Amino acid sequence: MTIRVFENDRLAAKAAATIFASEILKKPDCIIGLATGSTPVPTYQELIRLNQEGVLDFSKVRSFNLDEYVGLAPEHPCSYRRFMNEQLFDHINIDKANTHVPSGIGDDPEKNAAEYDAAIEAAGGVDLQLLGIGHNGHIGFNEPCDRFIAPTNIVTLTDSTINANTRFFEKREDVPRKAISMGIRTIMSARRILMIATGEGKAQAVRDMICGDIDPRHPASILQAHHNVQILLDKGAASLL
């Protein structure tokens, strides 16, 4: 792991955008893995700016997102497809046909999961995967468990994750209880991983990820076993290191 600590979350976001820009400039048809939530939004804003200023060209880039809620259609205001369109895709020159978010609808979610893994493999795998970390150490929607779940799978969300995501919905009862998520093997197959963690609320999860044992009860700890991980923190998230 390479760990960098920045004065604030905005500087961490700019650093993350610079890393993505370098990947895209080096390989214009690269495959990037993307995340949702509030943490990556400043990074996406930087990438939008770079695209609109003519620095970055997304026309050949392909993307795969980490996860989606089960039961939410793509047009639902709280779906992750809608989030990605509004926060990034609608503002850059990427071909929407080259952007992929797991499908949380349909009669066979397990089939959707298997097809998503097959699509990533057929594309040649992810060159650079963006991650955040949950308060309980989850990556994607891979919650604490007694074992690491390898493939893209259907996850039952924990109370802490439901509580954390309630802010995006009108009320807690509206938060879906299940999600479809890239599994640990799928995430770890990325050639390069970039994590952003900001705020004191993530400090314990960051410490457990970096300093603790590799343990499925703290899913992010598996990143210790990856050959190329960069972790960008602000001072709050690094406060317990």
PDB file of N, CA, C and O in Angstrom, residues 69 135-136 138 141 143 157-169 171-173 175-177:
ATOM      1  N   TYR A  69     -28.412  -0.869  -5.892  1.00  0.00           N
ATOM      2  CA  TYR A  69     -29.452  -1.400  -5.019  1.00  0.00           C
ATOM      3  C   TYR A  69     -30.320  -2.407  -5.771  1.00  0.00           C
ATOM      4  O   TYR A  69     -30.663  -2.196  -6.943  1.00  0.00           O
ATOM      5  N   HIS A 135     -18.113   2.882   7.095  1.00  0.00           N
ATOM      6  CA  HIS A 135     -17.758   2.994   8.510  1.00  0.00           C
ATOM      7  C   HIS A 135     -17.464   1.631   9.124  1.00  0.00           C
ATOM      8  O   HIS A 135     -16.680   1.526  10.070  1.00  0.00           O
ATOM      9  N   ASN A 136     -18.083   0.582   8.589  1.00  0.00           N
ATOM     10  CA  ASN A 136     -17.838  -0.758   9.104  1.00  0.00           C
ATOM     11  C   ASN A 136     -16.781  -1.508   8.287  1.00  0.00           C
ATOM     12  O   ASN A 136     -16.611  -2.716   8.433  1.00  0.00           O
ATOM     13  N   HIS A 138     -16.676  -1.829   4.928  1.00  0.00           N
ATOM     14  CA  HIS A 138     -17.069  -2.464   3.671  1.00  0.00           C
ATOM     15  C   HIS A 138     -16.453  -1.741   2.477  1.00  0.00           C
ATOM     16  O   HIS A 138     -16.162  -0.544   2.525  1.00  0.00           O
ATOM     17  N   PHE A 141     -20.352  -3.061  -1.702  1.00  0.00           N
ATOM     18  CA  PHE A 141     -21.316  -3.360  -0.646  1.00  0.00           C
ATOM     19  C   PHE A 141     -20.965  -4.677   0.035  1.00  0.00           C
ATOM     20  O   PHE A 141     -21.835  -5.366   0.575  1.00  0.00           O
ATOM     21  N   GLU A 143     -20.181  -6.458   2.905  1.00  0.00           N
ATOM     22  CA  GLU A 143     -20.313  -6.184   4.328  1.00  0.00           C
ATOM     23  C   GLU A 143     -19.440  -7.134   5.159  1.00  0.00           C
ATOM     24  O   GLU A 143     -19.010  -8.190   4.673  1.00  0.00           O
ATOM     25  N   LEU A 157     -27.734  -5.809   3.295  1.00  0.00           N
ATOM     26  CA  LEU A 157     -27.064  -4.677   3.911  1.00  0.00           C
ATOM     27  C   LEU A 157     -27.223  -4.693   5.429  1.00  0.00           C
ATOM     28  O   LEU A 157     -28.272  -5.060   5.952  1.00  0.00           O
ATOM     29  N   THR A 158     -26.166  -4.302   6.130  1.00  0.00           N
ATOM     30  CA  THR A 158     -26.205  -4.232   7.580  1.00  0.00           C
ATOM     31  C   THR A 158     -26.946  -2.975   8.031  1.00  0.00           C
ATOM     32  O   THR A 158     -27.135  -2.027   7.263  1.00  0.00           O
ATOM     33  N   ASP A 159     -27.340  -2.968   9.294  1.00  0.00           N
ATOM     34  CA  ASP A 159     -28.031  -1.793   9.840  1.00  0.00           C
ATOM     35  C   ASP A 159     -27.165  -0.538   9.736  1.00  0.00           C
ATOM     36  O   ASP A 159     -27.678   0.558   9.454  1.00  0.00           O
ATOM     37  N   SER A 160     -25.850  -0.674   9.959  1.00  0.00           N
ATOM     38  CA  SER A 160     -24.984   0.504   9.908  1.00  0.00           C
ATOM     39  C   SER A 160     -24.924   1.085   8.502  1.00  0.00           C
ATOM     40  O   SER A 160     -24.898   2.314   8.327  1.00  0.00           O
ATOM     41  N   THR A 161     -24.932   0.225   7.489  1.00  0.00           N
ATOM     42  CA  THR A 161     -24.925   0.707   6.110  1.00  0.00           C
ATOM     43  C   THR A 161     -26.268   1.347   5.761  1.00  0.00           C
ATOM     44  O   THR A 161     -26.315   2.399   5.114  1.00  0.00           O
ATOM     45  N   ILE A 162     -27.349   0.716   6.198  1.00  0.00           N
ATOM     46  CA  ILE A 162     -28.670   1.293   5.956  1.00  0.00           C
ATOM     47  C   ILE A 162     -28.775   2.664   6.619  1.00  0.00           C
ATOM     48  O   ILE A 162     -29.247   3.642   6.016  1.00  0.00           O
ATOM     49  N   ASN A 163     -28.292   2.752   7.848  1.00  0.00           N
ATOM     50  CA  ASN A 163     -28.332   4.038   8.550  1.00  0.00           C
ATOM     51  C   ASN A 163     -27.499   5.091   7.829  1.00  0.00           C
ATOM     52  O   ASN A 163     -27.918   6.255   7.689  1.00  0.00           O
ATOM     53  N   ALA A 164     -26.312   4.697   7.348  1.00  0.00           N
ATOM     54  CA  ALA A 164     -25.433   5.652   6.661  1.00  0.00           C
ATOM     55  C   ALA A 164     -26.045   6.144   5.362  1.00  0.00           C
ATOM     56  O   ALA A 164     -25.837   7.296   4.958  1.00  0.00           O
ATOM     57  N   ASN A 165     -26.815   5.292   4.688  1.00  0.00           N
ATOM     58  CA  ASN A 165     -27.382   5.650   3.389  1.00  0.00           C
ATOM     59  C   ASN A 165     -28.769   6.273   3.490  1.00  0.00           C
ATOM     60  O   ASN A 165     -29.319   6.710   2.475  1.00  0.00           O
ATOM     61  N   THR A 166     -29.310   6.331   4.699  1.00  0.00           N
ATOM     62  CA  THR A 166     -30.634   6.926   4.870  1.00  0.00           C
ATOM     63  C   THR A 166     -30.659   8.376   4.417  1.00  0.00           C
ATOM     64  O   THR A 166     -31.688   8.884   3.947  1.00  0.00           O
ATOM     65  N   ARG A 167     -29.523   9.061   4.510  1.00  0.00           N
ATOM     66  CA  ARG A 167     -29.485  10.486   4.131  1.00  0.00           C
ATOM     67  C   ARG A 167     -29.821  10.715   2.667  1.00  0.00           C
ATOM     68  O   ARG A 167     -30.177  11.837   2.280  1.00  0.00           O
ATOM     69  N   PHE A 168     -29.707   9.670   1.841  1.00  0.00           N
ATOM     70  CA  PHE A 168     -30.015   9.819   0.419  1.00  0.00           C
ATOM     71  C   PHE A 168     -31.492   9.570   0.114  1.00  0.00           C
ATOM     72  O   PHE A 168     -31.929   9.767  -1.024  1.00  0.00           O
ATOM     73  N   PHE A 169     -32.256   9.100   1.099  1.00  0.00           N
ATOM     74  CA  PHE A 169     -33.661   8.748   0.909  1.00  0.00           C
ATOM     75  C   PHE A 169     -34.545   9.628   1.793  1.00  0.00           C
ATOM     76  O   PHE A 169     -34.064  10.287   2.710  1.00  0.00           O
ATOM     77  N   LYS A 171     -36.791   8.591   3.926  1.00  0.00           N
ATOM     78  CA  LYS A 171     -36.822   8.008   5.269  1.00  0.00           C
ATOM     79  C   LYS A 171     -36.119   6.659   5.249  1.00  0.00           C
ATOM     80  O   LYS A 171     -35.914   6.059   4.189  1.00  0.00           O
ATOM     81  N   ARG A 172     -35.754   6.191   6.436  1.00  0.00           N
ATOM     82  CA  ARG A 172     -34.970   4.959   6.562  1.00  0.00           C
ATOM     83  C   ARG A 172     -35.672   3.774   5.904  1.00  0.00           C
ATOM     84  O   ARG A 172     -35.020   2.905   5.300  1.00  0.00           O
ATOM     85  N   GLU A 173     -36.983   3.724   6.027  1.00  0.00           N
ATOM     86  CA  GLU A 173     -37.747   2.596   5.482  1.00  0.00           C
ATOM     87  C   GLU A 173     -37.624   2.494   3.969  1.00  0.00           C
ATOM     88  O   GLU A 173     -37.895   1.435   3.387  1.00  0.00           O
ATOM     89  N   VAL A 175     -34.834   2.815   2.251  1.00  0.00           N
ATOM     90  CA  VAL A 175     -33.526   2.285   1.830  1.00  0.00           C
ATOM     91  C   VAL A 175     -33.673   0.798   1.519  1.00  0.00           C
ATOM     92  O   VAL A 175     -34.140   0.024   2.363  1.00  0.00           O
ATOM     93  N   PRO A 176     -33.292   0.354   0.312  1.00  0.00           N
ATOM     94  CA  PRO A 176     -33.354  -1.075   0.015  1.00  0.00           C
ATOM     95  C   PRO A 176     -32.512  -1.888   0.997  1.00  0.00           C
ATOM     96  O   PRO A 176     -31.498  -1.409   1.508  1.00  0.00           O
ATOM     97  N   ARG A 177     -32.941  -3.094   1.250  1.00  0.00           N
ATOM     98  CA  ARG A 177     -32.230  -3.973   2.188  1.00  0.00           C
ATOM     99  C   ARG A 177     -31.213  -4.868   1.512  1.00  0.00           C
ATOM    100  O   ARG A 177     -30.422  -5.523   2.180  1.00  0.00           O
TER     101      ARG A 177
END
